[in-house]
Amino acid sequence: MGDQIDALQLKNAFLAGANNLNAKKEWINELNVFPVPDGDTGTNMTMTIMSAAREVAAISAPTLENVAKAMASGSLRGARGNSGVILSQLIRGFTKEIREHADEAGIDNLIMARAFSRAVETAYKAVMKPKEGTILTVIKAGAERSVELLMEGESHDMVSFAEEVSAYMEDTLKRTPDMLPVLKQAGVVDSGGEGLMTFVRGAL
């Protein structure tokens, strides 16, 4: 894997993340208490991501451009419910950055960090009243940690970089009940954040 991931690795990581989310959707539904306890966060996020996964899986000769495009268009087309819309916007922002570097051989840590930041920006803009303690907080933590790692200047290969970022996001997810009282009352972490991390764990 080394310092970059190429289009085939991006395709495979995305599909692995989507399949993990699909496998755990019922568990994520059970966590769903915010903004309304309607038990569909896992289903909505899964429908959104599987729509993208079908388009990504159909690509026989992956390039950064066509994989990123399929991720974005498939998730926008499949977006269901609040959590699905936010997830599709995260993917849209993330892939926008990747497509700007599509002529390069692969994605490095710098592009990955910038893609995270674009994802955060795009998702926050898509929500009328962004609330902390949600999926937004978890992705923002990932963006902040990825920038910090770059600024620390130590060279990380792609896997250890992604693991560091993911671990920080996991810690932030665990803290969501301290940010949203309704989560604390129910004794759960945010379902959208859990859905995002389920995807990230699979992709990793």
Coordinates of N, CA, C and O in Angstrom, one line a residue, residues 48-158:
T48 N -28.4 4.5 0.8 CA -27.6 5.5 0.1 C -26.2 5.0 -0.4 O -25.8 5.1 -1.5
I49 N -25.6 4.2 0.5 CA -24.2 3.8 0.2 C -24.3 2.6 -0.8 O -23.4 2.4 -1.7
M50 N -25.3 1.8 -0.7 CA -25.4 0.6 -1.6 C -25.7 1.1 -3.0 O -25.3 0.4 -4.0
S51 N -26.4 2.2 -3.2 CA -26.7 2.7 -4.5 C -25.4 3.1 -5.1 O -25.1 2.9 -6.3
A52 N -24.5 3.7 -4.3 CA -23.1 4.1 -4.8 C -22.3 2.8 -5.1 O -21.6 2.7 -6.1
A53 N -22.4 1.8 -4.2 CA -21.6 0.6 -4.3 C -22.0 -0.1 -5.6 O -21.1 -0.7 -6.3
R54 N -23.2 -0.1 -6.0 CA -23.6 -0.8 -7.2 C -22.9 -0.1 -8.4 O -22.4 -0.8 -9.3
E55 N -22.9 1.2 -8.4 CA -22.2 1.9 -9.5 C -20.7 1.7 -9.5 O -20.1 1.5 -10.6
V56 N -20.1 1.7 -8.3 CA -18.7 1.5 -8.2 C -18.3 0.1 -8.6 O -17.3 -0.2 -9.3
A57 N -19.1 -0.9 -8.2 CA -18.8 -2.3 -8.5 C -18.8 -2.6 -10.0 O -18.2 -3.5 -10.5
A58 N -19.7 -1.8 -10.7 CA -19.8 -2.1 -12.1 C -18.6 -1.6 -12.9 O -18.6 -1.9 -14.1
I59 N -17.7 -0.9 -12.3 CA -16.6 -0.3 -13.1 C -15.5 -1.4 -13.3 O -15.0 -2.0 -12.3
S60 N -15.3 -1.7 -14.6 CA -14.3 -2.8 -14.8 C -12.9 -2.3 -14.9 O -11.9 -3.1 -14.6
A61 N -12.7 -1.1 -15.4 CA -11.3 -0.5 -15.4 C -11.3 0.7 -14.6 O -11.4 1.8 -15.1
P62 N -11.0 0.6 -13.3 CA -11.1 1.7 -12.4 C -10.0 2.8 -12.6 O -8.9 2.4 -12.8
T63 N -10.5 4.0 -12.6 CA -9.6 5.2 -12.6 C -10.1 6.0 -11.4 O -11.2 5.9 -10.9
L64 N -9.2 6.9 -10.9 CA -9.6 7.8 -9.8 C -10.9 8.6 -10.2 O -11.8 8.7 -9.4
E65 N -10.9 9.0 -11.4 CA -12.0 9.8 -11.9 C -13.3 9.0 -11.9 O -14.3 9.4 -11.4
N66 N -13.3 7.8 -12.5 CA -14.6 7.1 -12.7 C -15.1 6.5 -11.3 O -16.3 6.4 -11.1
V67 N -14.1 6.1 -10.5 CA -14.5 5.6 -9.2 C -15.1 6.7 -8.3 O -16.2 6.6 -7.7
A68 N -14.5 7.9 -8.3 CA -14.9 9.0 -7.5 C -16.3 9.5 -8.0 O -17.2 9.8 -7.2
K69 N -16.4 9.5 -9.3 CA -17.7 9.9 -9.9 C -18.9 9.0 -9.6 O -20.0 9.4 -9.2
A70 N -18.6 7.7 -9.6 CA -19.6 6.7 -9.3 C -20.0 6.8 -7.8 O -21.2 6.7 -7.4
M71 N -19.0 7.0 -6.9 CA -19.2 7.2 -5.5 C -20.2 8.3 -5.3 O -21.2 8.2 -4.5
A72 N -19.9 9.5 -5.9 CA -20.7 10.7 -5.7 C -22.1 10.6 -6.3 O -23.1 10.8 -5.7
S73 N -22.2 10.2 -7.6 CA -23.5 10.2 -8.3 C -24.4 9.1 -7.7 O -25.6 9.3 -7.5
G74 N -23.8 7.9 -7.4 CA -24.6 6.8 -6.9 C -25.2 7.2 -5.5 O -26.3 6.9 -5.2
S75 N -24.4 7.8 -4.6 CA -24.9 8.1 -3.3 C -25.9 9.3 -3.4 O -26.9 9.3 -2.6
L76 N -25.7 10.2 -4.3 CA -26.7 11.3 -4.4 C -28.0 10.8 -4.9 O -29.1 11.1 -4.4
R77 N -27.9 9.8 -5.9 CA -29.1 9.2 -6.4 C -29.9 8.4 -5.4 O -31.1 8.3 -5.4
G78 N -29.1 7.7 -4.5 CA -29.7 6.8 -3.6 C -30.0 7.4 -2.2 O -30.5 6.7 -1.3
A79 N -29.7 8.7 -2.0 CA -29.8 9.3 -0.7 C -31.2 9.2 -0.1 O -32.2 9.6 -0.8
R80 N -31.3 8.7 1.1 CA -32.6 8.5 1.8 C -32.5 9.1 3.2 O -31.6 8.8 3.9
G81 N -33.5 9.9 3.6 CA -33.6 10.4 4.9 C -32.4 11.4 5.3 O -31.5 11.6 4.4
N82 N -32.5 12.0 6.4 CA -31.5 13.0 6.9 C -30.1 12.4 6.8 O -29.2 13.0 6.2
S83 N -29.9 11.2 7.4 CA -28.6 10.6 7.5 C -28.0 10.3 6.1 O -26.8 10.4 5.9
G84 N -28.9 9.8 5.2 CA -28.4 9.5 3.9 C -28.0 10.7 3.1 O -27.1 10.7 2.4
V85 N -28.8 11.8 3.3 CA -28.5 13.0 2.6 C -27.1 13.5 3.0 O -26.3 13.9 2.2
I86 N -26.9 13.5 4.4 CA -25.6 14.0 4.9 C -24.5 13.1 4.4 O -23.5 13.6 4.0
L87 N -24.7 11.8 4.4 CA -23.7 10.9 4.0 C -23.4 11.2 2.5 O -22.2 11.2 2.1
S88 N -24.4 11.4 1.7 CA -24.1 11.6 0.2 C -23.4 12.9 0.0 O -22.6 13.0 -0.9
Q89 N -23.6 13.9 0.9 CA -22.9 15.2 0.8 C -21.5 15.0 1.2 O -20.6 15.7 0.7
L90 N -21.2 14.2 2.3 CA -19.9 13.9 2.7 C -19.1 13.3 1.5 O -18.0 13.7 1.2
I91 N -19.7 12.3 0.9 CA -19.1 11.7 -0.3 C -18.9 12.6 -1.4 O -17.8 12.6 -2.1
R92 N -19.8 13.5 -1.6 CA -19.7 14.5 -2.7 C -18.5 15.4 -2.5 O -17.7 15.6 -3.4
G93 N -18.4 15.9 -1.3 CA -17.2 16.8 -1.0 C -15.9 16.0 -1.1 O -14.9 16.5 -1.7
F94 N -15.9 14.8 -0.5 CA -14.7 14.0 -0.5 C -14.2 13.7 -2.0 O -13.0 13.9 -2.3
T95 N -15.2 13.3 -2.8 CA -14.8 12.9 -4.2 C -14.4 14.1 -5.0 O -13.7 14.0 -6.0
K96 N -15.0 15.3 -4.7 CA -14.7 16.5 -5.5 C -13.2 16.7 -5.4 O -12.5 17.0 -6.4
E97 N -12.6 16.6 -4.2 CA -11.2 16.8 -4.1 C -10.4 15.7 -4.9 O -9.4 16.0 -5.5
I98 N -10.8 14.5 -4.8 CA -10.1 13.4 -5.5 C -10.2 13.6 -7.0 O -9.2 13.4 -7.7
R99 N -11.3 14.1 -7.5 CA -11.4 14.2 -8.9 C -10.5 15.4 -9.4 O -10.1 15.4 -10.6
E100 N -10.2 16.3 -8.5 CA -9.2 17.4 -8.9 C -7.8 16.8 -9.1 O -7.0 17.5 -9.6
H101 N -7.6 15.6 -8.5 CA -6.2 15.0 -8.6 C -6.3 13.7 -9.4 O -5.4 12.9 -9.3
A102 N -7.3 13.6 -10.3 CA -7.5 12.4 -11.0 C -6.5 12.0 -12.0 O -6.3 10.8 -12.3
D103 N -5.6 12.9 -12.4 CA -4.6 12.6 -13.3 C -3.3 12.1 -12.6 O -2.4 11.7 -13.3
E104 N -3.4 12.1 -11.3 CA -2.2 11.5 -10.5 C -2.4 10.0 -10.3 O -3.4 9.5 -10.5
A105 N -1.3 9.4 -10.0 CA -1.3 7.9 -9.9 C -2.1 7.4 -8.8 O -2.7 6.3 -8.8
G106 N -2.3 8.2 -7.7 CA -3.0 7.7 -6.6 C -3.3 8.8 -5.6 O -3.0 10.0 -5.9
I107 N -3.9 8.5 -4.5 CA -4.3 9.5 -3.5 C -3.2 9.3 -2.3 O -3.0 8.2 -1.8
D108 N -2.6 10.4 -2.0 CA -1.7 10.4 -0.8 C -2.3 11.0 0.4 O -3.5 11.4 0.4
N109 N -1.5 11.1 1.5 CA -2.1 11.6 2.7 C -2.6 13.1 2.6 O -3.6 13.4 3.2
L110 N -1.9 13.9 1.8 CA -2.3 15.3 1.6 C -3.6 15.4 0.9 O -4.5 16.1 1.4
I111 N -3.8 14.6 -0.1 CA -5.1 14.6 -0.9 C -6.2 14.1 0.0 O -7.3 14.6 0.1
M112 N -5.8 13.1 0.8 CA -6.8 12.5 1.7 C -7.3 13.5 2.8 O -8.5 13.6 3.0
A113 N -6.3 14.2 3.3 CA -6.7 15.2 4.3 C -7.5 16.3 3.7 O -8.5 16.8 4.3
R114 N -7.2 16.7 2.5 CA -7.9 17.8 1.8 C -9.3 17.3 1.5 O -10.3 18.0 1.5
A115 N -9.4 16.0 1.1 CA -10.7 15.4 0.8 C -11.6 15.4 2.0 O -12.8 15.6 1.9
F116 N -11.0 15.0 3.2 CA -11.8 15.1 4.4 C -12.3 16.5 4.7 O -13.5 16.6 5.1
S117 N -11.5 17.5 4.5 CA -11.9 18.8 4.8 C -13.0 19.3 3.9 O -14.0 19.9 4.3
R118 N -12.9 18.9 2.6 CA -14.0 19.2 1.6 C -15.3 18.5 2.0 O -16.4 19.0 1.8
A119 N -15.2 17.3 2.5 CA -16.3 16.5 2.9 C -17.1 17.3 4.0 O -18.3 17.4 4.0
V120 N -16.3 17.7 5.0 CA -16.9 18.4 6.2 C -17.6 19.7 5.7 O -18.7 20.0 6.1
E121 N -16.9 20.5 4.9 CA -17.4 21.7 4.4 C -18.7 21.5 3.6 O -19.7 22.2 3.9
T122 N -18.8 20.5 2.8 CA -20.0 20.2 1.9 C -21.1 19.8 2.8 O -22.2 20.2 2.6
A123 N -20.8 18.9 3.8 CA -21.9 18.4 4.6 C -22.5 19.4 5.6 O -23.7 19.5 5.7
Y124 N -21.6 20.3 6.2 CA -22.1 21.3 7.0 C -23.0 22.3 6.3 O -24.0 22.8 6.8
K125 N -22.6 22.6 5.0 CA -23.4 23.5 4.2 C -24.8 22.9 3.9 O -25.8 23.6 3.7
A126 N -24.9 21.6 3.8 CA -26.1 20.9 3.4 C -27.1 20.9 4.6 O -28.3 20.5 4.3
V127 N -26.7 21.2 5.8 CA -27.6 21.0 6.9 C -28.0 22.4 7.4 O -27.1 23.3 7.6
M128 N -29.3 22.7 7.5 CA -29.8 24.0 7.9 C -29.2 24.4 9.3 O -28.7 25.5 9.4
K129 N -29.4 23.5 10.3 CA -28.9 23.9 11.6 C -28.0 22.8 12.1 O -28.4 21.8 12.8
P130 N -26.7 22.8 11.7 CA -25.8 21.7 12.1 C -25.8 21.6 13.6 O -25.7 22.6 14.4
K131 N -25.8 20.3 14.1 CA -25.8 20.0 15.5 C -24.6 19.2 15.8 O -24.3 18.2 15.2
E132 N -23.9 19.6 16.9 CA -22.8 18.8 17.3 C -23.2 17.6 18.1 O -24.3 17.6 18.7
G133 N -22.4 16.5 18.1 CA -22.7 15.3 18.7 C -23.4 14.3 17.7 O -24.0 13.3 18.0
T134 N -23.2 14.7 16.4 CA -23.8 13.9 15.3 C -22.7 13.4 14.4 O -21.5 13.6 14.6
I135 N -23.1 12.8 13.2 CA -22.2 12.4 12.2 C -21.2 13.5 11.8 O -20.1 13.3 11.4
L136 N -21.8 14.8 11.8 CA -21.0 15.9 11.4 C -19.8 16.1 12.3 O -18.7 16.4 11.8
T137 N -20.0 15.9 13.6 CA -18.9 16.1 14.6 C -17.8 15.0 14.3 O -16.6 15.3 14.5
V138 N -18.3 13.8 14.0 CA -17.4 12.7 13.8 C -16.5 12.9 12.6 O -15.3 12.7 12.6
I139 N -17.1 13.4 11.5 CA -16.3 13.6 10.3 C -15.4 14.8 10.4 O -14.2 14.8 10.0
K140 N -15.9 15.8 11.2 CA -15.0 17.0 11.4 C -13.8 16.6 12.2 O -12.7 17.1 11.9
A141 N -13.9 15.7 13.2 CA -12.8 15.2 13.9 C -11.8 14.6 13.0 O -10.6 14.7 13.2
G142 N -12.3 13.8 12.1 CA -11.4 13.1 11.1 C -10.6 14.1 10.3 O -9.4 14.0 10.1
A143 N -11.3 15.2 9.9 CA -10.6 16.2 9.0 C -9.5 16.9 9.9 O -8.4 17.2 9.5
E144 N -9.9 17.3 11.1 CA -9.0 18.0 12.0 C -7.7 17.2 12.3 O -6.6 17.6 12.3
R145 N -8.0 15.9 12.6 CA -6.8 15.0 12.9 C -5.9 14.8 11.7 O -4.7 14.7 11.9
S146 N -6.5 14.7 10.5 CA -5.7 14.5 9.3 C -4.8 15.7 9.1 O -3.6 15.5 8.7
V147 N -5.3 16.9 9.3 CA -4.5 18.1 9.1 C -3.4 18.2 10.2 O -2.3 18.5 9.9
E148 N -3.8 17.8 11.4 CA -2.8 17.8 12.5 C -1.6 16.9 12.2 O -0.4 17.2 12.4
L149 N -1.9 15.7 11.7 CA -0.9 14.7 11.4 C 0.0 15.2 10.3 O 1.3 15.0 10.3
L150 N -0.5 15.9 9.3 CA 0.3 16.5 8.2 C 1.2 17.5 8.8 O 2.4 17.6 8.4
M151 N 0.7 18.4 9.7 CA 1.4 19.5 10.2 C 2.5 19.0 11.2 O 3.6 19.6 11.3
E152 N 2.3 17.9 11.8 CA 3.3 17.3 12.7 C 4.5 16.8 11.9 O 5.6 16.7 12.4
G153 N 4.3 16.6 10.6 CA 5.4 16.4 9.6 C 6.0 15.0 9.7 O 7.0 14.8 9.0
E154 N 5.5 14.2 10.6 CA 6.1 12.8 10.6 C 5.6 12.1 9.4 O 4.4 12.2 9.0
S155 N 6.4 11.2 8.7 CA 5.9 10.5 7.6 C 5.1 9.3 8.0 O 5.6 8.5 8.8
H156 N 3.9 9.3 7.6 CA 3.0 8.1 7.9 C 2.7 7.4 6.6 O 2.4 8.1 5.6
D157 N 2.8 6.1 6.5 CA 2.3 5.5 5.3 C 0.8 5.6 5.4 O 0.2 5.9 6.4
M158 N 0.1 5.3 4.3 CA -1.3 5.5 4.1 C -2.1 4.8 5.2 O -3.1 5.3 5.7

